[in-house]
Coordinates of C-alpha atoms in Angstrom, one line a residue:
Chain A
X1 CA -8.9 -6.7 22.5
X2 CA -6.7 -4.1 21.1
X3 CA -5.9 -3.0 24.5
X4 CA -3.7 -6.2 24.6
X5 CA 0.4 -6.8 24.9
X6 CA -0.2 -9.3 21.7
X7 CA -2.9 -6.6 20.0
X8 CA 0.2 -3.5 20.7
X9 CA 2.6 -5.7 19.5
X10 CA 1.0 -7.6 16.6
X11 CA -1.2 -5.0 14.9
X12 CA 1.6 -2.5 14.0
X13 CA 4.1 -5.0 12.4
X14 CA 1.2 -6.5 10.5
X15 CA 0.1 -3.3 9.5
X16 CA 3.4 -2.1 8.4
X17 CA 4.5 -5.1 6.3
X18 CA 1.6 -5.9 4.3
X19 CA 0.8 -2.2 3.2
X20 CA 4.6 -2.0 2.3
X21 CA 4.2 -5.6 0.4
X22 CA 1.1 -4.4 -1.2
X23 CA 2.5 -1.3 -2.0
X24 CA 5.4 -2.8 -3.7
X25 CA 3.2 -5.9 -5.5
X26 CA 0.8 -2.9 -6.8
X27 CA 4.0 -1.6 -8.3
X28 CA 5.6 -4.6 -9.6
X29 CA 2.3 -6.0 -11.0
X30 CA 2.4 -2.3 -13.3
X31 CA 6.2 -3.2 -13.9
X32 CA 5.3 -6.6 -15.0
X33 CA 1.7 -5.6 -17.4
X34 CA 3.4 -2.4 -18.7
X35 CA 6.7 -5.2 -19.8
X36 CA 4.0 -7.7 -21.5
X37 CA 1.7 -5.5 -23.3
X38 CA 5.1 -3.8 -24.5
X39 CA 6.0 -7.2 -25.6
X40 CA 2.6 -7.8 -27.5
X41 CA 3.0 -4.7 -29.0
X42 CA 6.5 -5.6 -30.3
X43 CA 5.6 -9.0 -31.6
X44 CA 2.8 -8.1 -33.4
X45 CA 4.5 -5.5 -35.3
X46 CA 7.2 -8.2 -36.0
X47 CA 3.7 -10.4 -37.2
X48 CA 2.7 -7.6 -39.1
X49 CA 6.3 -7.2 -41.1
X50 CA 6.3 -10.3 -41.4
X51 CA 3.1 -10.3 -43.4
X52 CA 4.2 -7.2 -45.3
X53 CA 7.2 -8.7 -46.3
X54 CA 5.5 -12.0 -47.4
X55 CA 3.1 -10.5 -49.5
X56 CA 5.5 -8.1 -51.3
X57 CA 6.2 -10.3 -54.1
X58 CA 2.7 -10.7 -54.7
X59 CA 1.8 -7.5 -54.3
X60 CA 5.1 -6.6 -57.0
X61 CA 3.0 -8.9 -59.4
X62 CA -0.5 -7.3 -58.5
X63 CA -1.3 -11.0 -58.0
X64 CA -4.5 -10.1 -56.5
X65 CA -5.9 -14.0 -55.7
X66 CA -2.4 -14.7 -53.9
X67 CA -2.6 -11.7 -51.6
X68 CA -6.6 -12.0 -51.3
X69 CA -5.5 -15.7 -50.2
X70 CA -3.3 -15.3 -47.8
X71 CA -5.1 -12.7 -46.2
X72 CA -8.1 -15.2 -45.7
X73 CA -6.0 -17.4 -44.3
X74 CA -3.9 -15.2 -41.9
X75 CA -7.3 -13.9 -40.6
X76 CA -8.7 -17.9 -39.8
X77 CA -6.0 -18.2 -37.6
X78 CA -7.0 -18.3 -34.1
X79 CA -6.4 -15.1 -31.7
X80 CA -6.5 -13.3 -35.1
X81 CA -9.5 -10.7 -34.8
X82 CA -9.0 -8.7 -37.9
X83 CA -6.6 -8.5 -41.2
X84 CA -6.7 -5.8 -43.8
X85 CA -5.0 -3.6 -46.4
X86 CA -6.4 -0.7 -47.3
X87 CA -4.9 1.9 -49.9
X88 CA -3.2 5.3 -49.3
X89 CA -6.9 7.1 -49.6
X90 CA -8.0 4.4 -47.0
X91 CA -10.1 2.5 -48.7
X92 CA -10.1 -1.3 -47.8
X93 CA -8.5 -3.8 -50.7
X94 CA -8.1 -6.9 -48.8
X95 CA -10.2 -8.1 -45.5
X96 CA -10.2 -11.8 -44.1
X97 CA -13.9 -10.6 -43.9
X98 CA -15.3 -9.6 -46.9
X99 CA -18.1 -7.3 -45.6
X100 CA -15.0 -4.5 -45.2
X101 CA -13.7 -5.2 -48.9
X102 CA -14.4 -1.3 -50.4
X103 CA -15.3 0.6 -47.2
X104 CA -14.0 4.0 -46.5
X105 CA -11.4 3.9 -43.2
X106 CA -12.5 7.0 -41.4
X107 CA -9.0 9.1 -40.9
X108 CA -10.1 10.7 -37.4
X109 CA -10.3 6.9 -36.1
X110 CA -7.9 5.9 -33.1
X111 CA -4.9 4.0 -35.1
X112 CA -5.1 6.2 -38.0
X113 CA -5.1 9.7 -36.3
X114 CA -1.6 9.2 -35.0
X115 CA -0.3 9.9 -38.5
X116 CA -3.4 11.9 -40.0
X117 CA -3.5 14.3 -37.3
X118 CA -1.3 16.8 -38.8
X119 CA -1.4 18.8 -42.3
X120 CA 0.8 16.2 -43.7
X121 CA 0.7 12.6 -42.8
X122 CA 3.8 11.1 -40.7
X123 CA 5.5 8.4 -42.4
X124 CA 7.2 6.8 -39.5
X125 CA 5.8 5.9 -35.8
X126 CA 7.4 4.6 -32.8
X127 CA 6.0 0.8 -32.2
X128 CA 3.8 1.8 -29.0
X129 CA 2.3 4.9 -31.7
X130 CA 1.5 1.9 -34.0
X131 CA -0.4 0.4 -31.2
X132 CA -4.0 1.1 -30.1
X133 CA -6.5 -1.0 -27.9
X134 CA -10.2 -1.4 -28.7
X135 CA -13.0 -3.5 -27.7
X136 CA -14.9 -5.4 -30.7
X137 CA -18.4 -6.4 -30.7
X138 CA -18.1 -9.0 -28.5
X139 CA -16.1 -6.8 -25.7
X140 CA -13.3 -8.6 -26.5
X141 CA -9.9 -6.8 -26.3
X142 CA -7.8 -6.4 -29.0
X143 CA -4.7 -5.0 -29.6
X144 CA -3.9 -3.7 -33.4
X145 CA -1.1 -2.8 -35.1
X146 CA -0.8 -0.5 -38.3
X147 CA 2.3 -1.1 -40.5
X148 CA 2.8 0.8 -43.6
X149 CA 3.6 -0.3 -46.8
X150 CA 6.5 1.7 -47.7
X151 CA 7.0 2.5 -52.0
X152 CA 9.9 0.4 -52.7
X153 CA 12.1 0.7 -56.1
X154 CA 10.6 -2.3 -57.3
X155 CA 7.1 -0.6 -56.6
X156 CA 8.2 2.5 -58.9
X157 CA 10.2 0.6 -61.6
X158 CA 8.6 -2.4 -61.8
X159 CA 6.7 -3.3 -65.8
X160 CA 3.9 -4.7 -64.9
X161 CA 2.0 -1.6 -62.8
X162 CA 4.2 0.7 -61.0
X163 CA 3.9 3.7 -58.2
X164 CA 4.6 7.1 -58.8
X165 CA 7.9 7.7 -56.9
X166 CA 6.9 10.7 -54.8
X167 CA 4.7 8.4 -53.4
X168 CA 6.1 7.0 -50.1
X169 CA 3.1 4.8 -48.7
X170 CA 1.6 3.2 -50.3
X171 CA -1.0 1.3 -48.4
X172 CA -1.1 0.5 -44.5
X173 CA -1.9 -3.4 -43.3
X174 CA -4.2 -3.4 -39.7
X175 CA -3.8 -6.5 -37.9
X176 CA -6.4 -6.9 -34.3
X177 CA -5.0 -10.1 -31.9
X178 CA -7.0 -10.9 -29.3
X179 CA -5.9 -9.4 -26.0
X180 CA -7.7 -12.4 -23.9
X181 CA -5.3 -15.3 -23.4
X182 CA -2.6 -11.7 -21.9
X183 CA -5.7 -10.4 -19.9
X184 CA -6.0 -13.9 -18.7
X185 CA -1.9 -14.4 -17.7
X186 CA -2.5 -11.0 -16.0
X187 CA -5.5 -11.8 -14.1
X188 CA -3.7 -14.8 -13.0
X189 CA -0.7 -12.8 -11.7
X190 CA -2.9 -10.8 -9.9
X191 CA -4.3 -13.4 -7.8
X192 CA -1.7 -15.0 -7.3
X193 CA 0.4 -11.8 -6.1
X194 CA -2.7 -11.4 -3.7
X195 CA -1.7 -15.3 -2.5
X196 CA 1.4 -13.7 -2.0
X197 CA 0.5 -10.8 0.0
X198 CA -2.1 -12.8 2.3
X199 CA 1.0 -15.4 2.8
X200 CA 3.2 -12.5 3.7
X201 CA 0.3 -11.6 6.4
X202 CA -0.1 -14.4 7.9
X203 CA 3.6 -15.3 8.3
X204 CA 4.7 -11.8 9.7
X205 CA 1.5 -12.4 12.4
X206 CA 2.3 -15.9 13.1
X207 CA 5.9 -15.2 13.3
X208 CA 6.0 -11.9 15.7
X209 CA 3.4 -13.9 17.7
X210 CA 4.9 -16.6 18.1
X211 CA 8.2 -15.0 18.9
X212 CA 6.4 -13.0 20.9
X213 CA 4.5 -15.6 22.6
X214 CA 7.9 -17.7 23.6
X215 CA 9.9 -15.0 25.0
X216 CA 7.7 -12.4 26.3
X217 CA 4.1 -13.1 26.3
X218 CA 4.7 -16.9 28.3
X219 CA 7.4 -16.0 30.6
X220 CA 5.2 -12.9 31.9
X221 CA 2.3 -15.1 32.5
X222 CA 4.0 -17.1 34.5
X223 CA 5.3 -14.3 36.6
X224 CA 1.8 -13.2 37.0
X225 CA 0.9 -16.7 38.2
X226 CA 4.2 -17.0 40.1
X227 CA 3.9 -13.6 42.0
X228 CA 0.0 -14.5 43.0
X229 CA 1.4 -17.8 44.5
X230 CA 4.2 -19.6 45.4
X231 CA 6.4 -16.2 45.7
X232 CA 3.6 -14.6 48.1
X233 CA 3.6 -17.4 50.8
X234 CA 7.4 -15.9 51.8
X235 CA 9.3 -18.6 52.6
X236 CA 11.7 -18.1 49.7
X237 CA 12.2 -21.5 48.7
X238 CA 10.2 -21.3 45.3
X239 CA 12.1 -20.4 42.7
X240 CA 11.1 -19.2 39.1
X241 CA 11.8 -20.0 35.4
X242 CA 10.0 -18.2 32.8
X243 CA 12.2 -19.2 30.2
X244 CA 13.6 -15.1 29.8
X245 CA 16.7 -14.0 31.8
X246 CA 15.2 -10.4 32.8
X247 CA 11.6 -12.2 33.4
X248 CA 13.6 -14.2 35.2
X249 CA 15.6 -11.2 37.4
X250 CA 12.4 -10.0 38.2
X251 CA 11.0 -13.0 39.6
X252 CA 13.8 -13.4 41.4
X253 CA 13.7 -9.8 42.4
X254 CA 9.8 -10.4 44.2
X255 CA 11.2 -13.9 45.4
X256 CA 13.8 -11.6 47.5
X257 CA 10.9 -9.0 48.8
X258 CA 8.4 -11.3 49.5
X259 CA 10.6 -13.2 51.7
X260 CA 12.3 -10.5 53.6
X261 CA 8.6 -9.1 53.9
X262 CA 7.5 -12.5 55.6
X263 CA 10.6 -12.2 57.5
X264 CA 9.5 -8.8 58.7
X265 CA 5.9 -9.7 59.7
X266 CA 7.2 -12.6 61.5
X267 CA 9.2 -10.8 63.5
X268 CA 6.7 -8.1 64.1
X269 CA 4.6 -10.3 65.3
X270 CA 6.9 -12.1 67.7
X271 CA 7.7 -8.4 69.0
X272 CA 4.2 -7.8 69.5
X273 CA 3.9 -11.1 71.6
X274 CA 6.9 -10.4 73.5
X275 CA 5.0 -6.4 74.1
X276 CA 1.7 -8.0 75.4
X277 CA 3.9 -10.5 77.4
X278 CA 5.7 -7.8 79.3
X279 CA 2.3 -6.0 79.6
X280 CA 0.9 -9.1 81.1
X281 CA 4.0 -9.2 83.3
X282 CA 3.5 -6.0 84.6
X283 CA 0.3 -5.6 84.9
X284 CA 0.5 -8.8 87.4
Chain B
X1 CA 12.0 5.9 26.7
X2 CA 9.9 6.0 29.9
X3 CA 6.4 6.1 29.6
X4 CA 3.3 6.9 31.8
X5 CA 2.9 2.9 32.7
X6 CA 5.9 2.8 33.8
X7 CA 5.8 5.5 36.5
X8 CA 4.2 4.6 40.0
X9 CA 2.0 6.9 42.2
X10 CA 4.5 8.2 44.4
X11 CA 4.2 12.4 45.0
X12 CA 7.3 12.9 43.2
X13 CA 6.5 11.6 40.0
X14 CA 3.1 12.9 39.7
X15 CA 4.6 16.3 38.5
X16 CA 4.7 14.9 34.9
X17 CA 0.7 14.9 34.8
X18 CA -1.6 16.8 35.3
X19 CA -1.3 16.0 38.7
X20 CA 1.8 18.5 39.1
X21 CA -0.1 21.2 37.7
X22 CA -0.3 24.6 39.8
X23 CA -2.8 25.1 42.6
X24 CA -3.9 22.1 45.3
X25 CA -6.5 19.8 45.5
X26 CA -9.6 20.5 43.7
X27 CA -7.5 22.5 41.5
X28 CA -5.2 19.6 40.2
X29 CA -8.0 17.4 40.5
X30 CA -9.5 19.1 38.1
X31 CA -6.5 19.8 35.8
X32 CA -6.6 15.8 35.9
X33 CA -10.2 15.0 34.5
X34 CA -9.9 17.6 31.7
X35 CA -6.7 15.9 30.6
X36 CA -8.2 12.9 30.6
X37 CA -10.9 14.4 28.9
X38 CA -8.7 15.6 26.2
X39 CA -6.5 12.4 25.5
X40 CA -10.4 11.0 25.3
X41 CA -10.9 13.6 22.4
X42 CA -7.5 13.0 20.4
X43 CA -7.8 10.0 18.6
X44 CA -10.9 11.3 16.7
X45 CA -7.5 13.3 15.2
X46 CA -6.5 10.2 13.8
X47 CA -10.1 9.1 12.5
X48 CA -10.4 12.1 10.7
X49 CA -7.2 11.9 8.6
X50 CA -8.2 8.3 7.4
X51 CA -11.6 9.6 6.3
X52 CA -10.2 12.5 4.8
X53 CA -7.1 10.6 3.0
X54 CA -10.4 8.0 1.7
X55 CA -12.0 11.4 0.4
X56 CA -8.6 12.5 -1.2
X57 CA -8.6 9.5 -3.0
X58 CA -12.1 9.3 -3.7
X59 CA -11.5 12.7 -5.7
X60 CA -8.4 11.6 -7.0
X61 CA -10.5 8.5 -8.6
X62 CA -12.7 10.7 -10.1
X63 CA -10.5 13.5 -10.9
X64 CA -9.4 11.9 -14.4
X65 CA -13.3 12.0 -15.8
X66 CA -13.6 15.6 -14.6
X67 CA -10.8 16.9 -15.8
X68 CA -9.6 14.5 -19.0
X69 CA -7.2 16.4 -20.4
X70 CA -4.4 19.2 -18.8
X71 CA -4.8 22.4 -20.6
X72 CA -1.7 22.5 -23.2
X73 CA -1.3 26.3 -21.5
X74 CA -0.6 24.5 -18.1
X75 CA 1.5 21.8 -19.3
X76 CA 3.8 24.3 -21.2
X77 CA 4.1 26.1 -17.8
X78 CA 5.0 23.3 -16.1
X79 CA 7.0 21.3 -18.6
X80 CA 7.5 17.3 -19.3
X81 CA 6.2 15.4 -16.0
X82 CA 8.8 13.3 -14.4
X83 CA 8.8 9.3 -15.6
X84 CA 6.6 7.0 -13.7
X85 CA 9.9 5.3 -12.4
X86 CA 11.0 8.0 -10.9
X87 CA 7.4 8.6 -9.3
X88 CA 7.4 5.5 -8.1
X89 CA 10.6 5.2 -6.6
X90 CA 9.5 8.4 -4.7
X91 CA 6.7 6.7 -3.6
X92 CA 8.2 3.7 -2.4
X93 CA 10.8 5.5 -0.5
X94 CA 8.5 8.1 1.1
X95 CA 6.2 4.6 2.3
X96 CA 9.2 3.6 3.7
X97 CA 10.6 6.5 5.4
X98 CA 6.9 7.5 6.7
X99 CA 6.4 3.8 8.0
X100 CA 9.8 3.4 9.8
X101 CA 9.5 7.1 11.5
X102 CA 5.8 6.5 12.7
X103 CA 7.4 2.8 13.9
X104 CA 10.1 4.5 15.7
X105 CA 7.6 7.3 17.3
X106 CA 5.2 4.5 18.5
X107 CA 8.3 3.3 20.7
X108 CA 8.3 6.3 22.3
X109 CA 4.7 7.0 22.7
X110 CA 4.1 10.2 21.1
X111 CA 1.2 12.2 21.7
X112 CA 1.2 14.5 18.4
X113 CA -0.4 13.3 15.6
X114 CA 1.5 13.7 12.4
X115 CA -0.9 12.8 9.7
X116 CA -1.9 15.8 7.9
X117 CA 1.7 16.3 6.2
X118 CA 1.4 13.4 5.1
X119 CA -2.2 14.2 3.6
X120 CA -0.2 17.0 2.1
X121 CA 2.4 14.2 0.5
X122 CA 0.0 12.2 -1.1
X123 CA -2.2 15.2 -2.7
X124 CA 1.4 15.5 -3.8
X125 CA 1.9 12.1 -5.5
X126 CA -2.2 11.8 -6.7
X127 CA -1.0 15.3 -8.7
X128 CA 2.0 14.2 -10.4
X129 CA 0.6 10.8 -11.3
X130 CA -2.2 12.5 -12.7
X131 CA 0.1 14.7 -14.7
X132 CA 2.2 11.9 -16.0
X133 CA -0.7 10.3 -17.4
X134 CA -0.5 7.0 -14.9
X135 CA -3.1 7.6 -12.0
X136 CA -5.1 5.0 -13.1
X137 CA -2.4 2.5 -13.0
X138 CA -1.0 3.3 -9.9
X139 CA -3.9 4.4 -8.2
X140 CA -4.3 1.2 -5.7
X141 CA -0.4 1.5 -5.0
X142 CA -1.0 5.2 -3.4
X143 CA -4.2 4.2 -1.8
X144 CA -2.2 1.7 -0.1
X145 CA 0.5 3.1 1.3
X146 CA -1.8 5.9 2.0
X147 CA -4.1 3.7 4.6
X148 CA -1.0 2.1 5.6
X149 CA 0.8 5.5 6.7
X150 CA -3.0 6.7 8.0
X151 CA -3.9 3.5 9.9
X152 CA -0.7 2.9 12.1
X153 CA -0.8 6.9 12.8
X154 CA -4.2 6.5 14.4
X155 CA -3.2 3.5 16.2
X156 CA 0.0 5.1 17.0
X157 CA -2.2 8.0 18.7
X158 CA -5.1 5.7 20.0
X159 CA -2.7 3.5 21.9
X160 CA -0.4 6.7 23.4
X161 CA -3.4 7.7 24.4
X162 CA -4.8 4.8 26.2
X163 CA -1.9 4.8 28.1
X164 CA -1.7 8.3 29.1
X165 CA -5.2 8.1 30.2
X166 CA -4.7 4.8 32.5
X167 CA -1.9 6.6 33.7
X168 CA -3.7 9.7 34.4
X169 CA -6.9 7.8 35.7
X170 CA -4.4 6.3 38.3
X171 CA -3.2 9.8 39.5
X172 CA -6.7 11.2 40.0
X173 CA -7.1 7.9 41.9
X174 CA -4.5 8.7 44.4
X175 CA -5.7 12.1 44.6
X176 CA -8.6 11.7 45.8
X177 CA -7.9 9.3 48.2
X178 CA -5.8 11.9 49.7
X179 CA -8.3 14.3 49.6
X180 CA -10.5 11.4 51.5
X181 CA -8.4 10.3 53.8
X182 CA -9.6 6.8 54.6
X183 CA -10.6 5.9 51.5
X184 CA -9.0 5.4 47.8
X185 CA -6.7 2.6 47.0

């Protein structure tokens, strides 16, 4: 089968265009997760300030219940895996689940070792640093974000409890989103880049082929056809269209031969009549 | 370009095969079958750089759990690894450049097979991934334009040589009709 005008002609092209499209899809489908995950990263840290920043009154006031609250309720919200602040020695104040209220964060723990890894803690991380992924019990994905709670003036001056100014954080908050509805959108743009490629495929066969088919593959067949025939019988009255101007010449071409090879044998033959005539003549 | 097909059986042209070849008779006769016998052999060429590129990347799959992290020693030797962009933009290129000059060899019906440079290119491109830290990611991008490059080469190769053999099948036909006069085509 491979043997084949259409195989030569078809398999090469075919080859060539959907390695190079899958090529480039397997490229722009890194492009395109590497851009949303960025994203997720960067909105959730915006989530995260946001929560820092709506708490700080009530963290100003120590007002415990407030912050507890809102906590609880930021961590009921859907897509929201886990919520907590825990202190500068890592111990966990406030939890949307209570189980983690007083446990120990463990400083070697991906998400804390960014900072902890040195001799002194860093106080500042780039936004992917502040990112890690993890699985949770379920094998969900989630992403998490740790922003630190920076000592303010207000922290250090305020009356009603204050931090001593050398310290500069003073707590970190953790927030996990689920990563399933962006695993889903990149699943989806996955197969559907596959659609792509297979569409690709099928239009760079079909349309070689056909091409193929209309002005080479046809044209010679009915040279074939027309050289086993009508062109053979030598009378040079048949005359071919293949649909191709050079198919065309070269019909045209065999037309020519055939007919001045009839022309030939005819005459050959009438010589050799006219031979074993005069033989006959003689010989009488 | 003329090719093999395109050539008839007339004495003249024969001295492009084996058929030319020194001596007379038996002698070229011969020279013909073991070229035909080595065209037969050739595209195995081509087989074998596809399996070997599927081992290559076999290893390269693997290579990240054997070896997790670079030694700190080696990267200092080395320095910072190019960005993925620029890795990929490599890649893409070198996939484009391979595919149009195999393309433009198949026209011309070239015997030689090219692949292992190009085995050579993407041991190349599995290391530096691996050094930037995004094999994983981009793993099924090199695979592909690896089995791309190594696929048309063999049928590049498999389809020269299909030809060449007809062609050369032809001339031992016409040969040995004239060394048995009366017989042959």
């Amino acid at each position: 089968m491979l043997r084949t005008l259409a195989a030569k002609a078809v398999v090469p092209v075919a080859l060539t265009v959907t390695g190079f499209v899958v090529v480039c899809c397997s490229l722009l489908y890194g492009y395109i997760r590497a851009d949303m995950v960025s994203t997720a990263v960067r909105q959730e840290i915006g989530l995260a300030d946001t929560i820092v920043k709506s708490t700080r009154y009530a963290m100003l006031k120590a007002d415990r219940e407030t912050l507890r609250q809102t906590i609880n309720d930021i961590g009921s919200q859907q897509g929201v895996e886990h919520v907590r602040v825990f202190n500068k020695k890592g111990l966990v104040m406030f939890s949307a689940d209570p189980r983690e209220i007083g446990a120990l964060v463990d400083k070697e723990t991906e998400g804390c070792s960014e900072c902890h890894s040195g001799e002194t803690p860093a106080l500042r991380l780039g936004p992917m640093e502040q990112a890690r992924n993890f699985h949770n019990a379920r094998g969900e994905e989630v992403l998490a974000i740790t922003a630190p709670i920076y000592n303010e003036a207000g922290c250090a001056e305020a009356s009603c409890h204050f931090h001593p100014e050398g310290n500069r954080v003073l707590g970190t908050l953790d927030i996990g989103l689920s990563q399933h509805e962006l695993r889903g959108n990149l699943l989806n743009l996955r197969s559907r880049m596959v659609i792509f490629c297979a569409m690709v495929l099928v239009l760079t066969v079909g349309g070689v082929l056909a091409l193929l088919l209309r002005n080479v593959f046809l044209p010679l067949y009915r040279l074939r056809g027309y050289v086993r025939s009508a062109a053979l019988d030598g009378s040079g009255e048949h005359f071919f269209s293949g649909g191709a101007e050079e198919v065309e010449e070269i019909g045209g071409h065999v037309r020519d031969l055939s007919a001045s090879l009839f022309r030939a044998r005819e005459e050959l033959v009438a010589a050799r009549q006219r031979i074993a005539a005069l033989e006959k003549r003689l010989g009488e | 370009m003329e090719t093999g097909q395109q050539k008839g059986l007339e004495g003249p042209e024969l001295t492009n095969s084996a058929a030319g070849s020194e001596g007379e008779g038996g002698g070229r006769l011969e020279a013909c079958s073991l070229r035909i016998k080595g065209l037969r052999g050739r595209p195995v060429q081509g087989a074998l750089g596809v399996v070997l590129f599927v081992l290559l990347s076999l290893l390269a799959l693997r290579v990240e759990a054997l070896f997790p992290v670079i030694p700190a020693g080696l990267r200092r030797l080395l320095g910072a690894s190019p960005s993925t962009d620029l890795i990929n933009i490599a890649l893409v290129v070198y996939s484009f450049s391979a595919l149009i000059l195999i393309l433009s060899r198949m026209m011309g019906g070239d015997l030689r097979y090219r692949g292992w440079v190009h085995l050579g290119y993407m041991g190349g491109f599995f290391l530096f991934y691996l050094y930037a830290g995004a094999l994983k990611e981009n793993f099924w991008a090199i695979f592909a334009a690896g089995i791309t490059i190594f696929a048309l080469e063999y049928f590049n190769l498999w389809t020269a040589c299909q030809e060449e053999i007809r062609r050369e099948e032809k001339v031992l036909r016409f040969l040995s009709a004239q060394e048995k006069p009366g017989e042959g085509d």
